[in-house]
Structures are given as structure tokens and as C-alpha cells.
Amino acid sequence: MIIVLKPKCTHDQLQKFSSDLEERFPVKVNAWFGTQSTVLGLIGDTSAVDIDYVAAQDIVESVKRVQEPYKKANRKFHPDNTVITLPGGQKIGDGGITLIAGPCSVESEAQICEVAGRVKQAGAQVLRGGAFKPRTSPYAFQGLKAEGLELLREARKKTGLPIVTEIMSADHLPLFKDVDIIQVGARNMQNFELLKELGKTDKPILLKRGLSSTIEELLMSAEYIMAGGNEKVILCERGIRTYETFTRNTLDISAVPILKKLSHLPVIVDPSHASGISWLVEPLAMAAVAAGADGLIIEVHNDPARALSDGAQSLTPDQFDQVAKRVFQIGKAFGRKVD
Ligand code: PEP
Ligand code: MN
């Protein structure tokens, strides 16, 4: 719900009105100050707000229900693209193409360091690697956990690449203190308590779309993090469940321009989990960049046949090198910032 205040409205009146709304309704009020007028945005359950009550207030010029239930993630209130700057100076969402690459799971020091070095050479700006793994089977490899995080730090030290890794529980947050980007996996996209805790941190959050979540639900999850005060959210389309069985998931390529239109947040695509098949990664990666994605997250393993998770969709470093070249060519052809 959007409320436009009359130009004569004083600061005291605004304060009083905001607290009144927050007391009466389950909403949080945010104010944007323009040169002509002040606009209030209500976050929360606006369906419970009595629009006639709002319209009847002296200082209200107009009130409108807006369709989207998300505000902070909404491009309407933030027309400029959000650009996220990582500690090493790498930028996500600035018109360039950010390549995030690395193994599904961190398995050993030799593995993560070798892959990190190779993906960096190929043009990757961020290293991925799972330490806490959400596996369908409790008997499958669950990740090296704290040791995996330590190995990621080691690989970062050797290569200078910032690291992104998945968190599965807010209880683990102390372990993620010096992780550069915290990933929320598809299975946790609607773990609202986790999202709220991440909203209290100042880390960039890579938020993956849930397996069966709508675009609006993804944006509402981003809203949870942002409503807590952390506006550094990167959205990730990683394929959704459909009736198709050839691929592991179906890449919803239309989600890319739709998310870019609805939100100012950077959008990246994960062609590895979207397809589940290594030879499909290249065409899907190229399609994603052509559709306007700000970056890609791609699984790379030094020995995919022996990977402890997701080997079938993992590229070798040589294959990644080729994909990176093709992706940068596509980017150049579309006038993107590519060095
Ligand atoms: C992953 O990135 O390894 C992963 C588990 O991804 P998703 O949450 O998209 O399945
Ligand atoms: Mn994986």
C-alpha cells in the first residue's frame, strides 16, 4: 500500500501517523522523501489495513493498494540497479557478467585449491563450494562442514577469490563470519527464521529460487532479508520442477527479464542445477546472459566422475574455460561490460 502525503504535512504529523499505522495494523512504515511530497510504503500484511481509515486522515493526499506485496525489493521504489561490491572490489549487478564457479562440495584442500586456481584463470570472480550440503538422502555425503569452510578460506588465501557457500541453519552463523557471500539454497528459500537472521547480518546473500516457488515468492523471501536491514540480496534462478524429466529441473529463462523488471536486485542463473547435465551448461549459460542475467553460478570439478556430489552436472576446468569464453562473447555481442 502506498500513501502519498499532502505537501503541507509536517515531520511531527508524519511521525504520529506512522506510529499510529504501526500500532493499528501489522505493518512497518517506510518513508521516502521527495522534493514535492513524501511517500509512505507499508510493509507487512496490508490486506488487514482499512483503506478508508487511511484515506480519511487529514494529511493523506491519496492511497493506493499496489499489487506487489514486496516493497524493498521492488524496482518501483528503487529504480536504479543495486550493485553489490565484494571485499576484493568485484561488483555484481554493474552491467558486467559475474562468473561464480567451483565444486558442488568442498572435498579436500587439493581439490578446492586446484579448481579455484583454474576457474580464476578462466575469468571467474568468485569461488563457490558447499561445506554444509542439503542432500535428499541422509546417507549421502553431507559436506565437510566447518573443515570445508576452512578449506574455502585456504583457497581464497591462495587465489584472492571471494567465497560463496551455503548456510543451512542460523545456528551456524558464527562459522560464516568471514564468508564473503552466504548462499541460501533452494530448499531453504522459505525458511523464514533463517531469512530473518540473515537480514540482521551485513553479508551479501545469494538467494536461490525454491524448487516449486513462484517469482513472487522468491521476491517475498528477498523481502524478508531486506526488511531486517540487509539489502544486499542476489537473486538466483536455478530451475524449477516441471513435468519434464529429461533435465533435473527446467530453467525458467523468462524469470530473468521478469525479475530484472520487477526488482532492482542483481539476478544470476545456475545452469548446473537447472539442467543436471554437464553438456547443457554451456547453452543454458549463454541463454541466461543473452536474457540479461548479471552472472552465472557454475559447478566445476577437477574430476567430475569422482565428485562426492553432482558430478554429472559438473564441468571440468577445461570445459569451464570454454563456457567462460562463449559467455563473454555473448556478453560483448549484447553490449555488456566485459574486459
Ligand atoms: C548447490 O548450489 O550446490 C545447491 C544445493 O543448489 P540448490 O539449492 O539450487 O539445489
Ligand atoms: Mn550442487
GROMACS .gro file of C-alpha atoms and ligand atoms in nm:
model
  350
    1MET     CA    1   0.000   0.000   0.000
    2ILE     CA    2   0.128   0.341  -0.098
    3ILE     CA    3   0.023   0.660   0.079
    4VAL     CA    4   0.106   0.999  -0.069
    5LEU     CA    5   0.108   1.271   0.195
    6LYS     CA    6  -0.003   1.627   0.137
    7PRO     CA    7   0.289   1.869   0.080
    8LYS     CA    8   0.199   2.065   0.394
    9CYS     CA    9   0.246   1.762   0.619
   10THR     CA   10   0.494   1.833   0.900
   11HIS     CA   11   0.757   1.597   1.037
   12ASP     CA   12   0.563   1.561   1.365
   13GLN     CA   13   0.243   1.471   1.183
   14LEU     CA   14   0.432   1.215   0.977
   15GLN     CA   15   0.585   1.059   1.290
   16LYS     CA   16   0.247   1.044   1.464
   17PHE     CA   17   0.072   0.896   1.162
   18SER     CA   18   0.344   0.633   1.110
   19SER     CA   19   0.331   0.515   1.472
   20ASP     CA   20  -0.048   0.513   1.458
   21LEU     CA   21  -0.046   0.287   1.149
   22GLU     CA   22   0.213   0.057   1.306
   23GLU     CA   23   0.004   0.029   1.624
   24ARG     CA   24  -0.324  -0.034   1.444
   25PHE     CA   25  -0.207  -0.269   1.173
   26PRO     CA   26   0.054  -0.544   1.136
   27VAL     CA   27   0.270  -0.322   0.918
   28LYS     CA   28   0.601  -0.141   0.918
   29VAL     CA   29   0.607   0.207   0.767
   30ASN     CA   30   0.892   0.332   0.547
   31ALA     CA   31   0.914   0.690   0.426
   32TRP     CA   32   1.065   0.823   0.103
   33PHE     CA   33   1.116   1.197   0.090
   34GLY     CA   34   1.079   1.362  -0.250
   35THR     CA   35   1.114   1.727  -0.342
   36GLN     CA   36   0.738   1.769  -0.381
   37SER     CA   37   0.585   1.519  -0.146
   38THR     CA   38   0.650   1.238   0.096
   39VAL     CA   39   0.550   0.884   0.012
   40LEU     CA   40   0.491   0.614   0.270
   41GLY     CA   41   0.530   0.247   0.189
   42LEU     CA   42   0.362  -0.006   0.417
   43ILE     CA   43   0.533  -0.345   0.455
   44GLY     CA   44   0.355  -0.633   0.619
   45ASP     CA   45   0.002  -0.764   0.597
   46THR     CA   46  -0.151  -0.469   0.413
   47SER     CA   47  -0.463  -0.673   0.341
   48ALA     CA   48  -0.557  -0.603   0.703
   49VAL     CA   49  -0.528  -0.225   0.657
   50ASP     CA   50  -0.856  -0.031   0.637
   51ILE     CA   51  -0.805   0.185   0.327
   52ASP     CA   52  -1.096   0.414   0.419
   53TYR     CA   53  -0.937   0.489   0.755
   54VAL     CA   54  -0.613   0.588   0.582
   55ALA     CA   55  -0.788   0.799   0.317
   56ALA     CA   56  -0.984   0.983   0.588
   57GLN     CA   57  -0.669   1.122   0.756
   58ASP     CA   58  -0.606   1.493   0.711
   59ILE     CA   59  -0.251   1.465   0.588
   60VAL     CA   60  -0.323   1.199   0.326
   61GLU     CA   61  -0.335   1.307  -0.036
   62SER     CA   62  -0.405   0.967  -0.184
   63VAL     CA   63  -0.378   0.600  -0.103
   64LYS     CA   64  -0.340   0.307  -0.333
   65ARG     CA   65  -0.319  -0.064  -0.293
   66VAL     CA   66  -0.037  -0.192  -0.509
   67GLN     CA   67  -0.038  -0.541  -0.640
   68GLU     CA   68   0.310  -0.644  -0.536
   69PRO     CA   69   0.334  -0.732  -0.169
   70TYR     CA   70   0.710  -0.661  -0.169
   71LYS     CA   71   0.845  -0.310  -0.134
   72LYS     CA   72   1.218  -0.307  -0.062
   73ALA     CA   73   1.293  -0.549  -0.344
   74ASN     CA   74   1.064  -0.358  -0.578
   75ARG     CA   75   1.208  -0.158  -0.865
   76LYS     CA   76   0.922   0.089  -0.833
   77PHE     CA   77   1.076   0.233  -0.518
   78HIS     CA   78   1.435   0.186  -0.625
   79PRO     CA   79   1.465   0.242  -1.000
   80ASP     CA   80   1.843   0.204  -1.011
   81ASN     CA   81   2.005  -0.137  -1.020
   82THR     CA   82   2.151  -0.249  -0.691
   83VAL     CA   83   2.523  -0.310  -0.729
   84ILE     CA   84   2.688  -0.533  -0.472
   85THR     CA   85   3.058  -0.479  -0.407
   86LEU     CA   86   3.260  -0.765  -0.263
   87PRO     CA   87   3.560  -0.718  -0.031
   88GLY     CA   88   3.804  -0.766  -0.323
   89GLY     CA   89   3.629  -0.490  -0.521
   90GLN     CA   90   3.436  -0.729  -0.751
   91LYS     CA   91   3.096  -0.590  -0.842
   92ILE     CA   92   2.775  -0.782  -0.906
   93GLY     CA   93   2.497  -0.608  -1.097
   94ASP     CA   94   2.704  -0.326  -1.253
   95GLY     CA   95   2.642  -0.434  -1.612
   96GLY     CA   96   2.925  -0.685  -1.617
   97ILE     CA   97   2.898  -1.062  -1.607
   98THR     CA   98   2.997  -1.219  -1.277
   99LEU     CA   99   3.112  -1.577  -1.303
  100ILE     CA  100   3.089  -1.777  -0.982
  101ALA     CA  101   3.242  -2.121  -1.017
  102GLY     CA  102   3.366  -2.414  -0.814
  103PRO     CA  103   3.269  -2.758  -0.697
  104CYS     CA  104   2.930  -2.857  -0.564
  105SER     CA  105   3.104  -2.976  -0.245
  106VAL     CA  106   3.440  -2.890  -0.099
  107GLU     CA  107   3.612  -3.229  -0.075
  108SER     CA  108   3.980  -3.171   0.001
  109GLU     CA  109   4.241  -2.897   0.004
  110ALA     CA  110   4.394  -3.023  -0.322
  111GLN     CA  111   4.054  -3.031  -0.493
  112ILE     CA  112   3.930  -2.687  -0.390
  113CYS     CA  113   4.265  -2.515  -0.446
  114GLU     CA  114   4.315  -2.669  -0.789
  115VAL     CA  115   3.963  -2.581  -0.902
  116ALA     CA  116   3.991  -2.230  -0.756
  117GLY     CA  117   4.312  -2.161  -0.946
  118ARG     CA  118   4.170  -2.291  -1.273
  119VAL     CA  119   3.836  -2.108  -1.259
  120LYS     CA  120   4.016  -1.786  -1.170
  121GLN     CA  121   4.237  -1.824  -1.477
  122ALA     CA  122   3.924  -1.872  -1.688
  123GLY     CA  123   3.776  -1.544  -1.562
  124ALA     CA  124   3.567  -1.643  -1.258
  125GLN     CA  125   3.546  -1.369  -0.997
  126VAL     CA  126   3.400  -1.571  -0.711
  127LEU     CA  127   3.468  -1.924  -0.584
  128ARG     CA  128   3.176  -2.147  -0.486
  129GLY     CA  129   3.192  -2.462  -0.275
  130GLY     CA  130   2.946  -2.634  -0.045
  131ALA     CA  131   3.054  -2.721   0.308
  132PHE     CA  132   2.706  -2.788   0.451
  133LYS     CA  133   2.520  -2.987   0.187
  134PRO     CA  134   2.141  -3.027   0.167
  135ARG     CA  135   2.118  -3.382   0.030
  136THR     CA  136   1.795  -3.564  -0.049
  137SER     CA  137   1.929  -3.877   0.119
  138PRO     CA  138   2.058  -3.870   0.477
  139TYR     CA  139   2.307  -4.140   0.371
  140ALA     CA  140   2.466  -3.922   0.101
  141PHE     CA  141   2.778  -3.710   0.164
  142GLN     CA  142   2.670  -3.423   0.388
  143GLY     CA  143   2.971  -3.196   0.336
  144LEU     CA  144   3.290  -3.132   0.533
  145LYS     CA  145   3.110  -2.865   0.738
  146ALA     CA  146   3.348  -2.643   0.944
  147GLU     CA  147   3.651  -2.811   0.785
  148GLY     CA  148   3.507  -2.733   0.441
  149LEU     CA  149   3.478  -2.365   0.536
  150GLU     CA  150   3.840  -2.369   0.647
  151LEU     CA  151   3.947  -2.516   0.312
  152LEU     CA  152   3.750  -2.246   0.130
  153ARG     CA  153   3.937  -1.982   0.330
  154GLU     CA  154   4.260  -2.153   0.231
  155ALA     CA  155   4.161  -2.141  -0.139
  156ARG     CA  156   4.067  -1.774  -0.101
  157LYS     CA  157   4.407  -1.701   0.052
  158LYS     CA  158   4.582  -1.872  -0.240
  159THR     CA  159   4.377  -1.715  -0.520
  160GLY     CA  160   4.229  -1.396  -0.379
  161LEU     CA  161   3.883  -1.509  -0.495
  162PRO     CA  162   3.597  -1.423  -0.258
  163ILE     CA  163   3.397  -1.727  -0.147
  164VAL     CA  164   3.029  -1.818  -0.151
  165THR     CA  165   2.893  -2.113   0.043
  166GLU     CA  166   2.555  -2.237   0.161
  167ILE     CA  167   2.415  -2.198   0.511
  168MET     CA  168   2.153  -2.447   0.632
  169SER     CA  169   2.085  -2.326   0.983
  170ALA     CA  170   2.101  -1.991   1.161
  171ASP     CA  171   2.286  -2.176   1.441
  172HIS     CA  172   2.584  -2.198   1.205
  173LEU     CA  173   2.606  -1.822   1.152
  174PRO     CA  174   2.913  -1.777   1.378
  175LEU     CA  175   3.102  -2.013   1.144
  176PHE     CA  176   3.014  -1.793   0.844
  177LYS     CA  177   3.165  -1.473   0.989
  178ASP     CA  178   3.429  -1.431   0.724
  179VAL     CA  179   3.244  -1.588   0.431
  180ASP     CA  180   3.206  -1.326   0.155
  181ILE     CA  181   2.861  -1.427   0.024
  182ILE     CA  182   2.620  -1.652   0.212
  183GLN     CA  183   2.410  -1.879  -0.008
  184VAL     CA  184   2.054  -1.975   0.081
  185GLY     CA  185   1.977  -2.292  -0.110
  186ALA     CA  186   1.658  -2.370  -0.297
  187ARG     CA  187   1.537  -2.591  -0.013
  188ASN     CA  188   1.567  -2.309   0.239
  189MET     CA  189   1.421  -2.027   0.032
  190GLN     CA  190   1.120  -2.016   0.259
  191ASN     CA  191   1.297  -2.089   0.586
  192PHE     CA  192   1.174  -1.757   0.718
  193GLU     CA  193   1.352  -1.776   1.055
  194LEU     CA  194   1.682  -1.825   0.870
  195LEU     CA  195   1.600  -1.537   0.634
  196LYS     CA  196   1.524  -1.311   0.929
  197GLU     CA  197   1.859  -1.392   1.092
  198LEU     CA  198   2.037  -1.321   0.762
  199GLY     CA  199   1.853  -0.991   0.749
  200LYS     CA  200   2.044  -0.890   1.062
  201THR     CA  201   2.384  -0.952   0.901
  202ASP     CA  202   2.567  -0.726   0.660
  203LYS     CA  203   2.676  -1.003   0.422
  204PRO     CA  204   2.562  -1.031   0.062
  205ILE     CA  205   2.307  -1.313   0.041
  206LEU     CA  206   2.275  -1.533  -0.267
  207LEU     CA  207   1.912  -1.640  -0.255
  208LYS     CA  208   1.818  -1.934  -0.475
  209ARG     CA  209   1.467  -1.984  -0.603
  210GLY     CA  210   1.283  -2.272  -0.437
  211LEU     CA  211   1.217  -2.585  -0.642
  212SER     CA  212   0.847  -2.506  -0.670
  213SER     CA  213   0.840  -2.139  -0.587
  214THR     CA  214   0.689  -1.862  -0.792
  215ILE     CA  215   0.878  -1.549  -0.890
  216GLU     CA  216   0.669  -1.351  -0.642
  217GLU     CA  217   0.753  -1.596  -0.362
  218LEU     CA  218   1.124  -1.556  -0.441
  219LEU     CA  219   1.086  -1.179  -0.418
  220MET     CA  220   0.896  -1.211  -0.090
  221SER     CA  221   1.185  -1.416   0.051
  222ALA     CA  222   1.426  -1.144  -0.059
  223GLU     CA  223   1.193  -0.902   0.116
  224TYR     CA  224   1.233  -1.094   0.444
  225ILE     CA  225   1.608  -1.042   0.433
  226MET     CA  226   1.579  -0.679   0.327
  227ALA     CA  227   1.309  -0.598   0.581
  228GLY     CA  228   1.559  -0.697   0.850
  229GLY     CA  229   1.801  -0.433   0.724
  230ASN     CA  230   2.022  -0.628   0.484
  231GLU     CA  231   1.960  -0.503   0.132
  232LYS     CA  232   2.246  -0.696  -0.029
  233VAL     CA  233   2.048  -0.975  -0.191
  234ILE     CA  234   2.138  -1.154  -0.514
  235LEU     CA  235   1.854  -1.348  -0.673
  236CYS     CA  236   1.926  -1.682  -0.838
  237GLU     CA  237   1.715  -1.871  -1.092
  238ARG     CA  238   1.824  -2.235  -1.066
  239GLY     CA  239   1.546  -2.420  -1.243
  240ILE     CA  240   1.208  -2.527  -1.119
  241ARG     CA  241   1.012  -2.852  -1.103
  242THR     CA  242   0.800  -2.918  -1.409
  243TYR     CA  243   0.664  -3.232  -1.574
  244GLU     CA  244   0.978  -3.257  -1.789
  245THR     CA  245   1.206  -3.541  -1.682
  246PHE     CA  246   1.493  -3.512  -1.931
  247THR     CA  247   1.656  -3.241  -1.722
  248ARG     CA  248   1.694  -3.231  -1.343
  249ASN     CA  249   1.487  -2.910  -1.339
  250THR     CA  250   1.354  -2.674  -1.603
  251LEU     CA  251   1.542  -2.346  -1.640
  252ASP     CA  252   1.281  -2.073  -1.626
  253ILE     CA  253   1.464  -1.834  -1.857
  254SER     CA  254   1.172  -1.592  -1.851
  255ALA     CA  255   1.236  -1.542  -1.479
  256VAL     CA  256   1.549  -1.344  -1.570
  257PRO     CA  257   1.388  -1.050  -1.756
  258ILE     CA  258   1.086  -1.068  -1.526
  259LEU     CA  259   1.298  -1.040  -1.211
  260LYS     CA  260   1.504  -0.762  -1.370
  261LYS     CA  261   1.182  -0.577  -1.448
  262LEU     CA  262   1.019  -0.625  -1.108
  263SER     CA  263   1.326  -0.581  -0.892
  264HIS     CA  264   1.648  -0.378  -0.877
  265LEU     CA  265   1.839  -0.670  -0.726
  266PRO     CA  266   2.108  -0.849  -0.928
  267VAL     CA  267   1.990  -1.172  -1.094
  268ILE     CA  268   2.216  -1.466  -1.160
  269VAL     CA  269   2.146  -1.806  -1.317
  270ASP     CA  270   2.262  -2.153  -1.215
  271PRO     CA  271   2.265  -2.365  -1.533
  272SER     CA  272   2.422  -2.659  -1.346
  273HIS     CA  273   2.132  -2.732  -1.109
  274ALA     CA  274   1.881  -2.620  -1.372
  275SER     CA  275   1.990  -2.895  -1.610
  276GLY     CA  276   2.172  -3.162  -1.410
  277ILE     CA  277   2.370  -3.242  -1.727
  278SER     CA  278   2.717  -3.102  -1.796
  279TRP     CA  279   2.676  -3.060  -2.175
  280LEU     CA  280   2.367  -2.846  -2.122
  281VAL     CA  281   2.551  -2.595  -1.906
  282GLU     CA  282   2.704  -2.404  -2.198
  283PRO     CA  283   2.386  -2.338  -2.400
  284LEU     CA  284   2.188  -2.250  -2.087
  285ALA     CA  285   2.464  -2.019  -1.965
  286MET     CA  286   2.468  -1.838  -2.299
  287ALA     CA  287   2.089  -1.808  -2.299
  288ALA     CA  288   2.096  -1.666  -1.946
  289VAL     CA  289   2.344  -1.393  -2.039
  290ALA     CA  290   2.151  -1.311  -2.355
  291ALA     CA  291   1.837  -1.280  -2.140
  292GLY     CA  292   2.009  -1.024  -1.918
  293ALA     CA  293   2.147  -1.220  -1.624
  294ASP     CA  294   2.409  -1.036  -1.417
  295GLY     CA  295   2.607  -1.352  -1.367
  296LEU     CA  296   2.622  -1.728  -1.352
  297ILE     CA  297   2.699  -1.983  -1.084
  298ILE     CA  298   2.850  -2.296  -1.237
  299GLU     CA  299   2.972  -2.621  -1.083
  300VAL     CA  300   3.328  -2.716  -1.176
  301HIS     CA  301   3.520  -3.021  -1.052
  302ASN     CA  302   3.873  -3.135  -1.125
  303ASP     CA  303   3.747  -3.494  -1.159
  304PRO     CA  304   3.367  -3.493  -1.211
  305ALA     CA  305   3.349  -3.874  -1.232
  306ARG     CA  306   3.473  -3.896  -0.873
  307ALA     CA  307   3.281  -3.599  -0.732
  308LEU     CA  308   3.110  -3.662  -0.397
  309SER     CA  309   2.803  -3.469  -0.520
  310ASP     CA  310   2.660  -3.351  -0.852
  311GLY     CA  311   2.934  -3.498  -1.071
  312ALA     CA  312   2.704  -3.543  -1.372
  313GLN     CA  313   2.640  -3.170  -1.398
  314SER     CA  314   2.994  -3.058  -1.314
  315LEU     CA  315   3.227  -2.920  -1.579
  316THR     CA  316   3.596  -2.996  -1.592
  317PRO     CA  317   3.817  -2.687  -1.565
  318ASP     CA  318   3.885  -2.711  -1.941
  319GLN     CA  319   3.512  -2.721  -2.016
  320PHE     CA  320   3.456  -2.423  -1.786
  321ASP     CA  321   3.727  -2.234  -1.969
  322GLN     CA  322   3.535  -2.286  -2.294
  323VAL     CA  323   3.199  -2.190  -2.138
  324ALA     CA  324   3.350  -1.872  -1.992
  325LYS     CA  325   3.482  -1.772  -2.334
  326ARG     CA  326   3.145  -1.828  -2.500
  327VAL     CA  327   2.961  -1.641  -2.226
  328PHE     CA  328   3.191  -1.339  -2.252
  329GLN     CA  329   3.145  -1.342  -2.633
  330ILE     CA  330   2.769  -1.333  -2.586
  331GLY     CA  331   2.807  -1.055  -2.330
  332LYS     CA  332   3.017  -0.847  -2.570
  333ALA     CA  333   2.766  -0.901  -2.850
  334PHE     CA  334   2.496  -0.762  -2.621
  335GLY     CA  335   2.700  -0.458  -2.521
  336ARG     CA  336   2.775  -0.577  -2.167
  337LYS     CA  337   3.079  -0.457  -1.972
  338VAL     CA  338   3.329  -0.732  -2.045
  339ASP     CA  339   3.706  -0.675  -2.024
  340PEP     C1  340   2.415  -2.605  -0.463
  340PEP     O1  341   2.437  -2.489  -0.503
  340PEP     O2  342   2.502  -2.693  -0.455
  340PEP     C2  343   2.275  -2.640  -0.433
  340PEP     C3  344   2.246  -2.735  -0.346
  340PEP     O3  345   2.186  -2.569  -0.506
  340PEP     P1  346   2.024  -2.561  -0.496
  340PEP     O4  347   1.995  -2.512  -0.358
  340PEP     O5  348   1.988  -2.468  -0.605
  340PEP     O6  349   1.973  -2.700  -0.519
  341MN      MN  350   2.525  -2.900  -0.636
   0.00000   0.00000   0.00000
